[in-house]
Amino acid sequence: KQEVTQIPAALSVPEGENLVLNCSFTDSAIYNLQWFRQDPGKGLTSLLLIQSSQREQTSGRLNASLDKSSGRSTLYIAASQPGDSATYLCAVRGSGGSNYKLTFGKGTLLTVNP
Amino acid sequence: NAGVTQTPKFQVLKTGQSMTLQCAQDMNHEYMSWYRQDPGMGLRLIHYSVGAGITDQGEVPNGYNVSRSTTEDFPLRLLSAAPSQTSVYFCASSPRAWGNQETQYFGPGTRLLVL
């Protein structure tokens, strides 16, 4: 059974700092990995999707990497801003018989202080 | 495009009552799914559909029914609500059921409280 772990559970940083969020998964047989952002009381917004054959994806100040063999992904946020404050969720889509669903981590609550 | 819409936003039920959570998408997506989000548990898949007329169970299907009569709509039915079903429910869709490039689009959620 796929399990996804996100470390740390919560992170508080001053504005302008670069930061890294970590995600690990137990089964390397995945189709892709997605990073989502969730604001309080809101739905999930997809930030980046990395296919299993890719090593990284970039969007603006965000960079996500994937090391499938070791079961790890990182989300790097450059020059953090107070507007980046949210919960960040990592999710993997399994391959084979489990590729119909996403398995989510419990998220990292990020607070960026002005 | 409105994307993925969910109604109601918030609902209070008494134990034993039934209700339907509505989900609709206007992107002609094949794949739709329902998740519940609970503190400390993350998001868990309830039911999913790979196209009109085709549904299947996810990780936590007990107490819930679904149907998919059209591509656009994927309602979730609670047959006899229980306090354990208090949660936030999210509907999601993606263009196709399979493939490694399919981004999932989520609705805003329905917050359900069962007393």
mmCIF file of C-alpha atoms in Angstrom:
data_model
loop_
_atom_site.group_PDB
_atom_site.id
_atom_site.type_symbol
_atom_site.label_atom_id
_atom_site.label_comp_id
_atom_site.label_asym_id
_atom_site.label_seq_id
_atom_site.Cartn_x
_atom_site.Cartn_y
_atom_site.Cartn_z
ATOM 1 C CA LYS A 1 0.000 0.000 0.000
ATOM 2 C CA GLN A 2 1.353 3.382 -1.014
ATOM 3 C CA GLU A 3 2.119 5.757 1.849
ATOM 4 C CA VAL A 4 3.090 9.388 1.444
ATOM 5 C CA THR A 5 4.856 11.337 4.168
ATOM 6 C CA GLN A 6 5.499 15.062 4.268
ATOM 7 C CA ILE A 7 8.109 16.694 6.452
ATOM 8 C CA PRO A 8 7.942 19.064 8.225
ATOM 9 C CA ALA A 9 4.289 19.164 9.281
ATOM 10 C CA ALA A 10 4.577 22.914 9.835
ATOM 11 C CA LEU A 11 7.126 25.546 8.898
ATOM 12 C CA SER A 12 7.382 29.223 9.780
ATOM 13 C CA VAL A 13 9.873 31.439 7.948
ATOM 14 C CA PRO A 14 10.541 35.156 7.505
ATOM 15 C CA GLU A 15 9.660 36.781 4.217
ATOM 16 C CA GLY A 16 12.325 36.475 1.536
ATOM 17 C CA GLU A 17 13.724 33.158 2.697
ATOM 18 C CA ASN A 18 14.202 30.240 0.330
ATOM 19 C CA LEU A 19 12.668 27.030 1.619
ATOM 20 C CA VAL A 20 12.277 23.343 0.853
ATOM 21 C CA LEU A 21 9.313 21.095 1.540
ATOM 22 C CA ASN A 22 9.844 17.351 1.523
ATOM 23 C CA CYS A 23 7.688 14.477 0.363
ATOM 24 C CA SER A 24 8.509 10.775 0.468
ATOM 25 C CA PHE A 25 6.568 7.778 -0.832
ATOM 26 C CA THR A 26 6.963 4.070 -0.223
ATOM 27 C CA ASP A 27 6.148 2.562 -3.640
ATOM 28 C CA SER A 28 8.243 3.855 -6.530
ATOM 29 C CA ALA A 29 5.806 2.492 -9.144
ATOM 30 C CA ILE A 30 4.103 5.828 -9.829
ATOM 31 C CA TYR A 31 2.700 7.573 -12.876
ATOM 32 C CA ASN A 32 3.256 11.048 -11.582
ATOM 33 C CA LEU A 33 3.552 13.242 -8.526
ATOM 34 C CA GLN A 34 1.654 16.467 -7.959
ATOM 35 C CA TRP A 35 2.147 19.315 -5.555
ATOM 36 C CA PHE A 36 -0.983 21.166 -4.471
ATOM 37 C CA ARG A 37 -1.660 24.276 -2.479
ATOM 38 C CA GLN A 38 -4.644 24.558 -0.143
ATOM 39 C CA ASP A 39 -5.719 27.817 1.433
ATOM 40 C CA PRO A 40 -7.823 27.687 4.639
ATOM 41 C CA GLY A 41 -11.399 26.659 3.893
ATOM 42 C CA LYS A 42 -10.667 26.282 0.190
ATOM 43 C CA GLY A 43 -10.112 23.543 -2.346
ATOM 44 C CA LEU A 44 -6.817 22.309 -3.730
ATOM 45 C CA THR A 45 -4.958 24.087 -6.495
ATOM 46 C CA SER A 46 -2.438 22.142 -8.545
ATOM 47 C CA LEU A 47 0.995 23.793 -8.553
ATOM 48 C CA LEU A 48 3.226 21.366 -10.395
ATOM 49 C CA LEU A 49 2.947 17.886 -11.891
ATOM 50 C CA ILE A 50 6.036 15.772 -12.486
ATOM 51 C CA GLN A 51 5.708 12.741 -14.713
ATOM 52 C CA SER A 52 7.482 9.581 -13.606
ATOM 53 C CA SER A 53 10.041 10.006 -16.395
ATOM 54 C CA GLN A 54 10.908 13.575 -15.383
ATOM 55 C CA ARG A 55 13.361 14.848 -12.776
ATOM 56 C CA GLU A 56 11.944 18.300 -12.142
ATOM 57 C CA GLN A 57 9.384 20.923 -13.071
ATOM 58 C CA THR A 58 9.501 24.673 -12.612
ATOM 59 C CA SER A 59 6.832 27.346 -12.424
ATOM 60 C CA GLY A 60 7.891 30.836 -11.454
ATOM 61 C CA ARG A 61 9.438 30.748 -7.986
ATOM 62 C CA LEU A 62 8.528 27.077 -7.544
ATOM 63 C CA ASN A 63 10.702 24.131 -8.453
ATOM 64 C CA ALA A 64 9.742 20.534 -7.789
ATOM 65 C CA SER A 65 12.127 17.620 -8.117
ATOM 66 C CA LEU A 66 11.473 13.906 -8.250
ATOM 67 C CA ASP A 67 13.783 11.016 -7.417
ATOM 68 C CA LYS A 68 11.556 8.051 -8.125
ATOM 69 C CA SER A 69 14.083 5.383 -7.216
ATOM 70 C CA SER A 70 14.536 6.764 -3.713
ATOM 71 C CA GLY A 71 10.862 7.690 -3.327
ATOM 72 C CA ARG A 72 11.439 11.388 -2.725
ATOM 73 C CA SER A 73 10.274 14.742 -4.008
ATOM 74 C CA THR A 74 11.064 18.257 -2.899
ATOM 75 C CA LEU A 75 9.257 21.525 -3.490
ATOM 76 C CA TYR A 76 11.591 24.504 -3.482
ATOM 77 C CA ILE A 77 10.093 27.953 -2.989
ATOM 78 C CA ALA A 78 12.386 30.860 -3.753
ATOM 79 C CA ALA A 79 12.131 34.285 -2.127
ATOM 80 C CA SER A 80 9.068 33.393 -0.070
ATOM 81 C CA GLN A 81 6.248 35.913 0.350
ATOM 82 C CA PRO A 82 3.401 36.204 2.895
ATOM 83 C CA GLY A 83 1.012 35.234 0.095
ATOM 84 C CA ASP A 84 2.734 31.840 -0.048
ATOM 85 C CA SER A 85 1.272 30.996 3.363
ATOM 86 C CA ALA A 86 -0.902 27.905 2.895
ATOM 87 C CA THR A 87 -0.864 24.145 3.301
ATOM 88 C CA TYR A 88 1.153 22.328 0.651
ATOM 89 C CA LEU A 89 0.123 18.806 -0.249
ATOM 90 C CA CYS A 90 2.029 16.176 -2.151
ATOM 91 C CA ALA A 91 0.162 13.412 -3.979
ATOM 92 C CA VAL A 92 1.310 10.450 -6.048
ATOM 93 C CA ARG A 93 -0.651 8.650 -8.732
ATOM 94 C CA GLY A 94 0.118 4.955 -8.745
ATOM 95 C CA SER A 95 0.783 2.910 -11.828
ATOM 96 C CA GLY A 96 -0.713 -0.417 -12.724
ATOM 97 C CA GLY A 97 -3.851 -1.364 -10.844
ATOM 98 C CA SER A 98 -3.843 1.693 -8.586
ATOM 99 C CA ASN A 99 -3.444 4.400 -11.211
ATOM 100 C CA TYR A 100 -7.009 5.580 -10.776
ATOM 101 C CA LYS A 101 -6.329 7.398 -7.545
ATOM 102 C CA LEU A 102 -4.061 9.871 -5.858
ATOM 103 C CA THR A 103 -2.460 9.053 -2.515
ATOM 104 C CA PHE A 104 -1.954 12.204 -0.490
ATOM 105 C CA GLY A 105 0.423 13.203 2.235
ATOM 106 C CA LYS A 106 -0.953 15.070 5.230
ATOM 107 C CA GLY A 107 0.593 18.325 4.125
ATOM 108 C CA THR A 108 3.005 20.982 5.337
ATOM 109 C CA LEU A 109 1.495 24.134 6.831
ATOM 110 C CA LEU A 110 3.668 27.030 5.697
ATOM 111 C CA THR A 111 3.578 30.436 7.348
ATOM 112 C CA VAL A 112 5.625 33.261 5.821
ATOM 113 C CA ASN A 113 5.959 36.168 8.229
ATOM 114 C CA PRO A 114 6.243 39.754 6.922
ATOM 115 C CA ASN B 1 -15.269 27.686 -17.691
ATOM 116 C CA ALA B 2 -16.571 27.384 -14.149
ATOM 117 C CA GLY B 3 -14.275 24.403 -13.569
ATOM 118 C CA VAL B 4 -15.418 22.009 -10.834
ATOM 119 C CA THR B 5 -18.380 23.220 -8.803
ATOM 120 C CA GLN B 6 -19.816 21.721 -5.618
ATOM 121 C CA THR B 7 -23.037 22.369 -3.749
ATOM 122 C CA PRO B 8 -23.855 22.958 -0.977
ATOM 123 C CA LYS B 9 -20.849 24.662 0.621
ATOM 124 C CA PHE B 10 -21.956 23.711 4.104
ATOM 125 C CA GLN B 11 -24.572 21.307 5.461
ATOM 126 C CA VAL B 12 -25.707 20.144 8.877
ATOM 127 C CA LEU B 13 -27.467 16.783 9.109
ATOM 128 C CA LYS B 14 -28.923 14.730 11.890
ATOM 129 C CA THR B 15 -27.871 11.110 12.288
ATOM 130 C CA GLY B 16 -29.881 8.904 9.959
ATOM 131 C CA GLN B 17 -30.790 11.607 7.459
ATOM 132 C CA SER B 18 -29.876 11.230 3.808
ATOM 133 C CA MET B 19 -28.557 13.807 1.390
ATOM 134 C CA THR B 20 -26.808 14.254 -1.931
ATOM 135 C CA LEU B 21 -23.653 16.276 -2.455
ATOM 136 C CA GLN B 22 -23.576 17.710 -5.946
ATOM 137 C CA CYS B 23 -20.518 17.942 -8.179
ATOM 138 C CA ALA B 24 -20.362 19.229 -11.733
ATOM 139 C CA GLN B 25 -17.592 20.052 -14.190
ATOM 140 C CA ASP B 26 -17.807 21.854 -17.524
ATOM 141 C CA MET B 27 -14.454 20.752 -18.936
ATOM 142 C CA ASN B 28 -15.674 17.514 -20.579
ATOM 143 C CA HIS B 29 -13.435 15.502 -18.269
ATOM 144 C CA GLU B 30 -13.700 11.725 -18.348
ATOM 145 C CA TYR B 31 -12.485 11.103 -14.830
ATOM 146 C CA MET B 32 -14.239 12.306 -11.681
ATOM 147 C CA SER B 33 -13.733 11.371 -8.072
ATOM 148 C CA TRP B 34 -14.784 12.113 -4.511
ATOM 149 C CA TYR B 35 -12.384 12.539 -1.584
ATOM 150 C CA ARG B 36 -12.958 13.256 2.056
ATOM 151 C CA GLN B 37 -10.501 15.276 4.116
ATOM 152 C CA ASP B 38 -10.212 14.708 7.851
ATOM 153 C CA PRO B 39 -7.761 16.235 10.332
ATOM 154 C CA GLY B 40 -4.701 14.030 10.701
ATOM 155 C CA MET B 41 -5.874 11.662 7.959
ATOM 156 C CA GLY B 42 -5.214 13.540 4.759
ATOM 157 C CA LEU B 43 -7.460 13.112 1.737
ATOM 158 C CA ARG B 44 -8.926 9.673 1.089
ATOM 159 C CA LEU B 45 -10.677 8.465 -2.048
ATOM 160 C CA ILE B 46 -14.339 7.495 -1.629
ATOM 161 C CA HIS B 47 -15.549 6.664 -5.164
ATOM 162 C CA TYR B 48 -14.424 7.432 -8.662
ATOM 163 C CA SER B 49 -15.701 7.280 -12.233
ATOM 164 C CA VAL B 50 -13.772 6.823 -15.480
ATOM 165 C CA GLY B 51 -16.700 7.875 -17.660
ATOM 166 C CA ALA B 52 -20.461 8.146 -17.867
ATOM 167 C CA GLY B 53 -22.082 4.969 -16.584
ATOM 168 C CA ILE B 54 -18.889 3.646 -14.976
ATOM 169 C CA THR B 55 -18.145 3.969 -11.267
ATOM 170 C CA ASP B 56 -16.008 2.104 -8.770
ATOM 171 C CA GLN B 57 -15.068 2.141 -5.105
ATOM 172 C CA GLY B 58 -12.072 3.852 -3.595
ATOM 173 C CA GLU B 59 -10.507 3.416 -0.156
ATOM 174 C CA VAL B 60 -13.459 4.412 2.051
ATOM 175 C CA PRO B 61 -16.724 3.710 0.136
ATOM 176 C CA ASN B 62 -18.936 2.441 2.970
ATOM 177 C CA GLY B 63 -22.000 4.588 3.585
ATOM 178 C CA TYR B 64 -21.758 6.370 0.223
ATOM 179 C CA ASN B 65 -23.283 5.786 -3.200
ATOM 180 C CA VAL B 66 -22.473 7.396 -6.523
ATOM 181 C CA SER B 67 -23.777 7.376 -10.068
ATOM 182 C CA ARG B 68 -22.578 8.963 -13.296
ATOM 183 C CA SER B 69 -25.405 9.388 -15.769
ATOM 184 C CA THR B 70 -23.730 12.274 -17.614
ATOM 185 C CA THR B 71 -20.144 13.332 -18.245
ATOM 186 C CA GLU B 72 -20.719 16.571 -16.331
ATOM 187 C CA ASP B 73 -22.265 15.394 -13.061
ATOM 188 C CA PHE B 74 -21.072 13.063 -10.322
ATOM 189 C CA PRO B 75 -23.307 13.242 -7.219
ATOM 190 C CA LEU B 76 -22.365 11.615 -3.919
ATOM 191 C CA ARG B 77 -25.211 10.203 -1.822
ATOM 192 C CA LEU B 78 -25.151 9.628 1.908
ATOM 193 C CA LEU B 79 -27.814 7.029 2.566
ATOM 194 C CA SER B 80 -28.032 7.291 6.378
ATOM 195 C CA ALA B 81 -25.681 9.900 7.779
ATOM 196 C CA ALA B 82 -23.466 9.039 10.748
ATOM 197 C CA PRO B 83 -21.283 11.316 12.906
ATOM 198 C CA SER B 84 -18.229 9.551 11.444
ATOM 199 C CA GLN B 85 -19.132 11.110 8.098
ATOM 200 C CA THR B 86 -18.498 14.595 9.430
ATOM 201 C CA SER B 87 -15.799 15.805 7.097
ATOM 202 C CA VAL B 88 -14.932 18.083 4.213
ATOM 203 C CA TYR B 89 -15.757 16.505 0.871
ATOM 204 C CA PHE B 90 -13.920 17.359 -2.325
ATOM 205 C CA CYS B 91 -14.821 16.477 -5.868
ATOM 206 C CA ALA B 92 -12.035 16.304 -8.455
ATOM 207 C CA SER B 93 -11.782 15.724 -12.183
ATOM 208 C CA SER B 94 -9.140 15.177 -14.838
ATOM 209 C CA PRO B 95 -9.309 14.996 -18.642
ATOM 210 C CA ARG B 96 -8.709 11.271 -18.850
ATOM 211 C CA ALA B 97 -8.708 8.435 -16.379
ATOM 212 C CA TRP B 98 -5.282 7.139 -17.285
ATOM 213 C CA GLY B 99 -1.962 8.631 -18.184
ATOM 214 C CA ASN B 100 0.907 10.334 -16.450
ATOM 215 C CA GLN B 101 0.149 13.898 -17.524
ATOM 216 C CA GLU B 102 -3.293 14.243 -16.041
ATOM 217 C CA THR B 103 -3.610 17.157 -13.639
ATOM 218 C CA GLN B 104 -6.411 16.826 -11.117
ATOM 219 C CA TYR B 105 -8.751 19.790 -10.728
ATOM 220 C CA PHE B 106 -10.515 20.137 -7.393
ATOM 221 C CA GLY B 107 -13.777 21.781 -6.421
ATOM 222 C CA PRO B 108 -14.071 24.178 -3.443
ATOM 223 C CA GLY B 109 -15.410 21.499 -1.099
ATOM 224 C CA THR B 110 -18.537 20.789 0.938
ATOM 225 C CA ARG B 111 -18.235 20.980 4.696
ATOM 226 C CA LEU B 112 -20.585 18.424 6.309
ATOM 227 C CA LEU B 113 -21.479 18.207 9.983
ATOM 228 C CA VAL B 114 -23.497 15.219 11.208
ATOM 229 C CA LEU B 115 -24.993 15.591 14.662
#
